[in-house]
């Protein structure tokens, strides 16, 4: 089942659900995906059970809503500060090559001269998929921002004026709510664009944290349930309506050095991320970057990321913010 949110003419939210290839229908009486998810989490029910109990109403044309700019992120929080955008890196079997090329200090591949990126990647290969009951190695982890940085499908991903670059990262994102008892519940997975500044990251690996403090987009739909083991999608950049760059991307545990369960554990082991009522959008990494192929994006370029089992493609144009004068005042 795929679930999404559409802005209605009166400004309220319509929750839409569908099976792949079918027309979406509105969930009767649903205020938001968040409200449905919290009802399920706190009531000991599955999200499908909650939706089935409410029933479905009118059909909704998601493509038309997308074209009209009325698609919202597939989950939002009434207070954006309580939605967290986070992620992990070096989690996919092909992810080390691009990163290592960005950070490599020497062509020697002996242990003493491996980059930190390659060392982290090797740790994942050796301990990222622990046996049941065991704890695996922790991954690279980063923070992107809160709900203020979450951009709806179809809306611009805005690169700050001070940024060196604004590039896509096609990823799978896990979508979670925290119950009133502090228990994380996963709704499912969505396609995401973990928009980053790769030129800044390349200068020095210690600037990775700076490079990740950018907007992100996910959706337009959440695929409810567990993710397939083998996920295949396509990432492309359009310039002037023409394809500038295009490349397949792989995800799912068959293509990863870490299991989803291991990555989830190392995120939610922190009490900070189990605050009742919060929403988490946790991005699981990628192995495909246009930046690694020498592409330099320009304002107006359109990022498009799709994976057939996850609904409509995620599209966002690139915008560049105007220069801001930052002045710190003394109280």
Short mmCIF file of C-alpha atoms in Angstrom, two decimals:
data_model
loop_
_atom_site.label_atom_id
_atom_site.label_comp_id
_atom_site.label_asym_id
_atom_site.label_seq_id
_atom_site.Cartn_x
_atom_site.Cartn_y
_atom_site.Cartn_z
CA UNK A 1 0.00 0.00 0.00
CA UNK A 2 1.16 3.51 -0.85
CA UNK A 3 0.13 6.51 1.26
CA UNK A 4 0.46 10.23 0.54
CA UNK A 5 -0.86 13.66 1.49
CA UNK A 6 -2.56 16.24 -0.72
CA UNK A 7 -3.34 19.85 0.11
CA UNK A 8 -7.06 20.52 -0.43
CA UNK A 9 -8.49 23.80 -1.68
CA UNK A 10 -9.48 24.85 1.85
CA UNK A 11 -5.91 24.29 3.07
CA UNK A 12 -6.63 21.07 4.94
CA UNK A 13 -4.93 17.75 4.26
CA UNK A 14 -6.40 14.79 2.40
CA UNK A 15 -4.73 11.45 3.06
CA UNK A 16 -4.68 9.25 -0.05
CA UNK A 17 -3.92 5.53 -0.30
CA UNK A 18 -3.59 3.18 -3.25
CA UNK A 19 -2.05 0.00 -4.51
CA UNK A 20 0.65 0.48 -7.19
CA UNK A 21 -0.91 1.17 -10.58
CA UNK A 22 -4.31 2.03 -9.15
CA UNK A 23 -6.14 5.32 -8.56
CA UNK A 24 -5.71 6.77 -5.06
CA UNK A 25 -8.66 7.19 -2.73
CA UNK A 26 -9.12 9.48 0.24
CA UNK A 27 -9.11 7.99 3.75
CA UNK A 28 -12.35 9.11 5.37
CA UNK A 29 -11.98 11.46 8.34
CA UNK A 30 -8.18 11.36 8.36
CA UNK A 31 -6.56 14.61 9.50
CA UNK A 32 -3.08 13.58 8.36
CA UNK A 33 -0.77 10.60 7.93
CA UNK A 34 0.79 11.57 11.26
CA UNK A 35 -2.56 11.36 13.04
CA UNK A 36 -3.28 7.93 11.54
CA UNK A 37 0.20 6.65 12.44
CA UNK A 38 -0.03 7.85 16.03
CA UNK A 39 -3.48 6.28 16.38
CA UNK A 40 -2.02 2.98 15.19
CA UNK A 41 1.12 3.22 17.36
CA UNK A 42 -0.80 4.09 20.51
CA UNK A 43 -3.65 1.67 19.86
CA UNK A 44 -1.64 -1.46 19.19
CA UNK A 45 -2.92 -1.69 15.62
CA UNK A 46 -1.32 -1.74 12.20
CA UNK A 47 -1.67 1.32 10.00
CA UNK A 48 -3.71 -0.76 7.54
CA UNK A 49 -6.16 -1.71 10.29
CA UNK A 50 -6.66 1.94 11.21
CA UNK A 51 -7.23 2.89 7.57
CA UNK A 52 -9.61 -0.02 6.96
CA UNK A 53 -11.67 0.98 10.01
CA UNK A 54 -12.16 4.48 8.62
CA UNK A 55 -12.89 3.37 5.07
CA UNK A 56 -12.11 5.00 1.74
CA UNK A 57 -13.95 7.78 -0.05
CA UNK A 58 -13.52 9.72 -3.26
CA UNK A 59 -10.74 9.11 -5.74
CA UNK A 60 -7.94 11.65 -6.04
CA UNK A 61 -5.73 12.28 -9.06
CA UNK A 62 -2.23 12.36 -7.60
CA UNK A 63 -0.56 13.26 -10.91
CA UNK A 64 -2.86 16.28 -11.27
CA UNK A 65 -2.22 17.34 -7.68
CA UNK A 66 1.53 16.95 -8.31
CA UNK A 67 1.34 19.17 -11.40
CA UNK A 68 -0.64 21.78 -9.45
CA UNK A 69 1.90 21.84 -6.60
CA UNK A 70 -0.53 20.39 -4.06
CA UNK A 71 1.39 17.29 -3.02
CA UNK A 72 2.82 17.54 0.48
CA UNK A 73 5.56 15.50 2.06
CA UNK A 74 3.93 12.14 2.77
CA UNK A 75 4.22 12.74 6.51
CA UNK A 76 4.40 16.06 8.32
CA UNK A 77 4.30 17.04 11.99
CA UNK A 78 2.04 19.78 13.39
CA UNK A 79 5.22 21.27 14.90
CA UNK A 80 8.05 20.98 12.31
CA UNK A 81 10.66 21.07 15.08
CA UNK A 82 9.51 17.57 16.04
CA UNK A 83 10.31 16.02 12.68
CA UNK A 84 13.95 14.92 12.39
CA UNK A 85 15.91 14.49 9.16
CA UNK A 86 18.91 12.22 9.69
CA UNK A 87 20.94 9.72 7.73
CA UNK A 88 23.75 7.23 7.43
CA UNK A 89 26.53 6.91 4.90
CA UNK A 90 28.86 4.22 3.53
CA UNK A 91 26.10 1.64 3.91
CA UNK A 92 25.87 0.35 0.33
CA UNK A 93 28.20 -2.08 -1.38
CA UNK A 94 29.15 0.46 -4.04
CA UNK A 95 29.22 3.50 -1.76
CA UNK A 96 32.90 3.48 -0.88
CA UNK A 97 34.19 4.11 -4.40
CA UNK A 98 32.79 7.62 -4.89
CA UNK A 99 33.44 8.70 -1.32
CA UNK A 100 36.95 7.31 -1.30
CA UNK A 101 37.75 9.12 -4.53
CA UNK A 102 36.61 12.34 -2.90
CA UNK A 103 38.71 11.89 0.23
CA UNK A 104 41.67 9.77 -0.86
CA UNK A 105 45.09 11.01 0.21
CA UNK A 106 47.15 8.34 -1.54
CA UNK A 107 46.84 5.77 -4.29
CA UNK A 108 48.26 3.12 -1.95
CA UNK A 109 45.51 0.77 -0.73
CA UNK A 110 47.48 -0.71 2.16
CA UNK A 111 45.96 -0.61 5.66
CA UNK A 112 48.15 2.24 6.91
CA UNK A 113 47.03 4.56 4.13
CA UNK A 114 43.32 3.72 3.86
CA UNK A 115 41.11 6.77 4.14
CA UNK A 116 38.73 7.00 7.06
CA UNK A 117 35.92 6.44 4.55
CA UNK A 118 37.34 3.12 3.41
CA UNK A 119 38.00 2.04 7.00
CA UNK A 120 34.38 2.80 7.89
CA UNK A 121 33.19 0.93 4.83
CA UNK A 122 35.26 -2.12 5.77
CA UNK A 123 33.79 -2.05 9.27
CA UNK A 124 30.33 -2.24 7.74
CA UNK A 125 31.27 -5.15 5.51
CA UNK A 126 32.60 -7.04 8.51
CA UNK A 127 29.96 -6.19 11.11
CA UNK A 128 27.02 -4.38 9.52
CA UNK A 129 24.71 -7.40 9.35
CA UNK A 130 24.82 -8.98 12.81
CA UNK A 131 23.20 -12.29 13.67
CA UNK A 132 19.88 -12.19 15.57
CA UNK A 133 20.46 -11.12 19.16
CA UNK A 134 23.82 -9.53 18.41
CA UNK A 135 24.75 -5.85 18.03
CA UNK A 136 26.43 -4.86 14.78
CA UNK A 137 28.97 -2.14 14.12
CA UNK A 138 27.60 1.40 14.16
CA UNK A 139 27.55 3.31 10.85
CA UNK A 140 28.51 6.82 9.93
CA UNK A 141 25.63 9.04 11.08
CA UNK A 142 24.66 12.63 10.29
CA UNK A 143 21.99 15.21 11.05
CA UNK A 144 20.33 17.22 8.31
CA UNK A 145 17.75 19.28 10.16
CA UNK A 146 14.16 19.28 11.31
CA UNK A 147 10.84 19.60 9.50
CA UNK A 148 11.67 23.14 8.42
CA UNK A 149 14.26 21.61 6.08
CA UNK A 150 11.81 19.05 4.65
CA UNK A 151 10.79 20.11 1.14
CA UNK A 152 7.60 18.79 -0.44
CA UNK A 153 7.80 16.87 -3.73
CA UNK A 154 7.76 19.26 -6.66
CA UNK A 155 9.05 22.20 -4.61
CA UNK A 156 12.57 23.65 -4.96
CA UNK A 157 15.52 22.34 -3.02
CA UNK A 158 17.25 25.59 -2.14
CA UNK A 159 21.02 25.70 -1.84
CA UNK A 160 22.35 28.43 0.49
CA UNK A 161 24.24 31.33 -1.08
CA UNK A 162 27.38 30.28 0.82
CA UNK A 163 27.25 26.69 -0.49
CA UNK A 164 29.93 25.42 -2.85
CA UNK A 165 27.58 22.93 -4.54
CA UNK A 166 24.08 21.49 -4.40
CA UNK A 167 23.78 17.90 -5.53
CA UNK A 168 21.39 14.97 -5.25
CA UNK A 169 21.75 11.74 -3.30
CA UNK A 170 19.09 9.15 -4.23
CA UNK A 171 18.23 7.11 -1.17
CA UNK A 172 15.65 5.06 0.65
CA UNK A 173 14.31 6.71 3.80
CA UNK A 174 12.67 4.92 6.70
CA UNK A 175 9.64 6.77 8.09
CA UNK A 176 8.94 6.46 11.84
CA UNK A 177 6.74 7.81 14.62
CA UNK A 178 7.39 7.52 18.34
CA UNK A 179 4.43 6.30 20.40
CA UNK A 180 3.27 7.94 23.62
CA UNK A 181 5.28 5.25 25.46
CA UNK A 182 8.49 6.13 23.61
CA UNK A 183 8.47 3.16 21.23
CA UNK A 184 9.62 3.73 17.62
CA UNK A 185 7.24 2.42 14.95
CA UNK A 186 8.13 2.24 11.27
CA UNK A 187 5.43 3.13 8.76
CA UNK A 188 7.50 2.05 5.78
CA UNK A 189 9.94 3.45 3.27
CA UNK A 190 10.03 6.28 0.74
CA UNK A 191 12.33 7.49 -2.00
CA UNK A 192 14.41 10.45 -0.80
CA UNK A 193 16.79 13.07 -2.13
CA UNK A 194 19.41 13.61 0.57
CA UNK A 195 20.50 16.91 -0.98
CA UNK A 196 24.11 17.75 -0.02
CA UNK A 197 27.09 19.99 -0.73
CA UNK A 198 29.69 17.59 -2.08
CA UNK A 199 32.34 20.21 -2.90
CA UNK A 200 32.38 21.33 0.73
CA UNK A 201 32.61 17.71 1.89
CA UNK A 202 35.50 17.06 -0.48
CA UNK A 203 37.64 19.85 1.01
CA UNK A 204 37.93 18.02 4.31
CA UNK A 205 36.06 15.03 5.68
CA UNK A 206 35.56 16.94 8.95
CA UNK A 207 33.28 19.28 6.98
CA UNK A 208 30.86 16.43 6.31
CA UNK A 209 28.56 17.77 9.04
CA UNK A 210 28.46 21.18 7.32
CA UNK A 211 27.81 19.63 3.93
CA UNK A 212 24.76 17.75 5.21
CA UNK A 213 23.01 20.75 6.79
CA UNK A 214 20.84 21.24 3.73
CA UNK A 215 17.23 20.67 2.80
CA UNK A 216 15.92 17.24 1.80
CA UNK A 217 12.85 15.87 0.07
CA UNK A 218 11.13 12.50 0.29
CA UNK A 219 8.08 10.83 -1.17
CA UNK A 220 5.73 11.62 -2.80
CA UNK A 221 4.42 8.34 -1.35
CA UNK A 222 5.38 6.04 1.50
CA UNK A 223 5.38 2.32 0.76
CA UNK A 224 3.84 0.81 3.88
CA UNK A 225 5.59 -2.27 5.26
CA UNK A 226 9.04 -3.78 4.94
CA UNK A 227 11.35 -2.88 2.08
CA UNK A 228 12.20 -5.34 -0.70
CA UNK A 229 15.65 -6.91 -0.43
CA UNK A 230 16.58 -5.68 -3.92
CA UNK A 231 15.49 -2.14 -4.80
CA UNK A 232 16.31 -0.75 -8.24
CA UNK A 233 15.67 2.80 -9.29
CA UNK A 234 16.87 5.60 -11.50
CA UNK A 235 18.32 9.00 -10.63
CA UNK A 236 18.47 11.72 -13.28
CA UNK A 237 19.03 15.43 -13.73
CA UNK A 238 17.05 17.43 -16.27
CA UNK A 239 18.34 20.71 -17.65
CA UNK A 240 16.09 22.71 -19.94
CA UNK A 241 13.72 19.76 -20.15
CA UNK A 242 16.45 17.43 -21.46
CA UNK A 243 18.22 14.65 -19.58
CA UNK A 244 21.66 15.93 -18.56
CA UNK A 245 22.66 12.87 -16.52
CA UNK A 246 21.01 9.57 -15.67
CA UNK A 247 22.13 6.51 -13.75
CA UNK A 248 20.53 3.52 -12.04
CA UNK A 249 20.81 3.17 -8.29
CA UNK A 250 20.53 0.11 -6.08
CA UNK A 251 19.30 -0.20 -2.52
CA UNK A 252 17.75 -2.81 -0.26
CA UNK A 253 19.70 -5.17 1.96
CA UNK A 254 20.87 -7.31 -0.97
CA UNK A 255 22.90 -4.28 -2.09
CA UNK A 256 23.95 -3.02 1.35
CA UNK A 257 26.78 -3.67 3.79
CA UNK A 258 24.44 -2.99 6.72
CA UNK A 259 21.01 -4.38 7.52
CA UNK A 260 18.15 -1.93 8.00
CA UNK A 261 17.67 -3.33 11.51
CA UNK A 262 21.27 -2.53 12.43
CA UNK A 263 21.01 1.01 11.09
CA UNK A 264 17.70 1.54 12.90
CA UNK A 265 19.11 0.24 16.18
CA UNK A 266 22.07 2.60 16.08
CA UNK A 267 19.76 5.56 15.48
CA UNK A 268 17.07 4.79 18.02
CA UNK A 269 19.46 3.57 20.74
CA UNK A 270 19.68 7.23 21.71
CA UNK A 271 16.90 8.32 24.06
CA UNK A 272 16.97 11.69 22.32
CA UNK A 273 15.38 9.99 19.30
CA UNK A 274 12.62 8.23 21.25
CA UNK A 275 10.74 11.32 22.39
CA UNK A 276 6.97 10.56 22.33
CA UNK A 277 5.15 12.08 19.38
CA UNK A 278 8.22 12.78 17.26
CA UNK A 279 8.59 11.86 13.57
CA UNK A 280 11.84 10.55 12.08
CA UNK A 281 12.84 10.45 8.43
CA UNK A 282 16.07 8.45 8.41
CA UNK A 283 17.95 8.15 5.12
CA UNK A 284 19.97 4.99 4.54
CA UNK A 285 22.70 6.04 2.14
CA UNK A 286 23.49 5.73 -1.55
CA UNK A 287 26.12 4.56 -4.01
CA UNK A 288 25.17 6.86 -6.91
CA UNK A 289 26.07 10.56 -7.23
CA UNK A 290 26.14 12.77 -10.31
CA UNK A 291 28.92 14.71 -8.56
CA UNK A 292 31.10 11.61 -8.76
CA UNK A 293 30.67 11.71 -12.54
CA UNK A 294 31.81 15.32 -12.78
CA UNK A 295 28.34 16.91 -13.03
CA UNK A 296 28.02 20.43 -11.62
CA UNK A 297 24.41 21.41 -11.08
CA UNK A 298 22.92 24.78 -12.01
CA UNK A 299 19.92 26.71 -10.79
CA UNK A 300 16.81 25.44 -12.56
CA UNK A 301 18.07 21.87 -12.95
CA UNK A 302 15.46 19.30 -11.92
CA UNK A 303 16.35 16.27 -9.84
CA UNK A 304 14.19 13.20 -10.52
CA UNK A 305 14.47 10.01 -8.48
CA UNK A 306 12.23 7.01 -8.99
CA UNK A 307 11.88 3.40 -7.92
CA UNK A 308 8.83 1.63 -9.33
CA UNK A 309 7.65 -0.06 -6.13
CA UNK A 310 7.62 3.24 -4.25
CA UNK A 311 5.05 5.18 -6.25
CA UNK A 312 5.39 8.45 -8.11
CA UNK A 313 8.89 9.78 -8.88
CA UNK A 314 10.36 12.42 -6.60
CA UNK A 315 11.02 15.66 -8.51
CA UNK A 316 12.56 18.86 -7.18
CA UNK A 317 14.08 21.80 -9.06
CA UNK A 318 17.28 23.37 -7.75
CA UNK A 319 17.13 26.95 -6.47
CA UNK A 320 19.94 29.15 -5.12
CA UNK A 321 19.20 31.37 -2.14
CA UNK A 322 20.05 35.06 -2.13
CA UNK A 323 22.97 36.25 -0.03
CA UNK A 324 21.98 36.95 3.58
CA UNK A 325 23.61 39.37 5.97
CA UNK A 326 23.99 37.58 9.30
CA UNK A 327 24.38 39.90 12.25
CA UNK A 328 24.60 38.67 15.85
CA UNK A 329 23.14 41.09 18.36
CA UNK A 330 23.84 41.32 22.07
CA UNK A 331 20.84 41.24 24.37
#
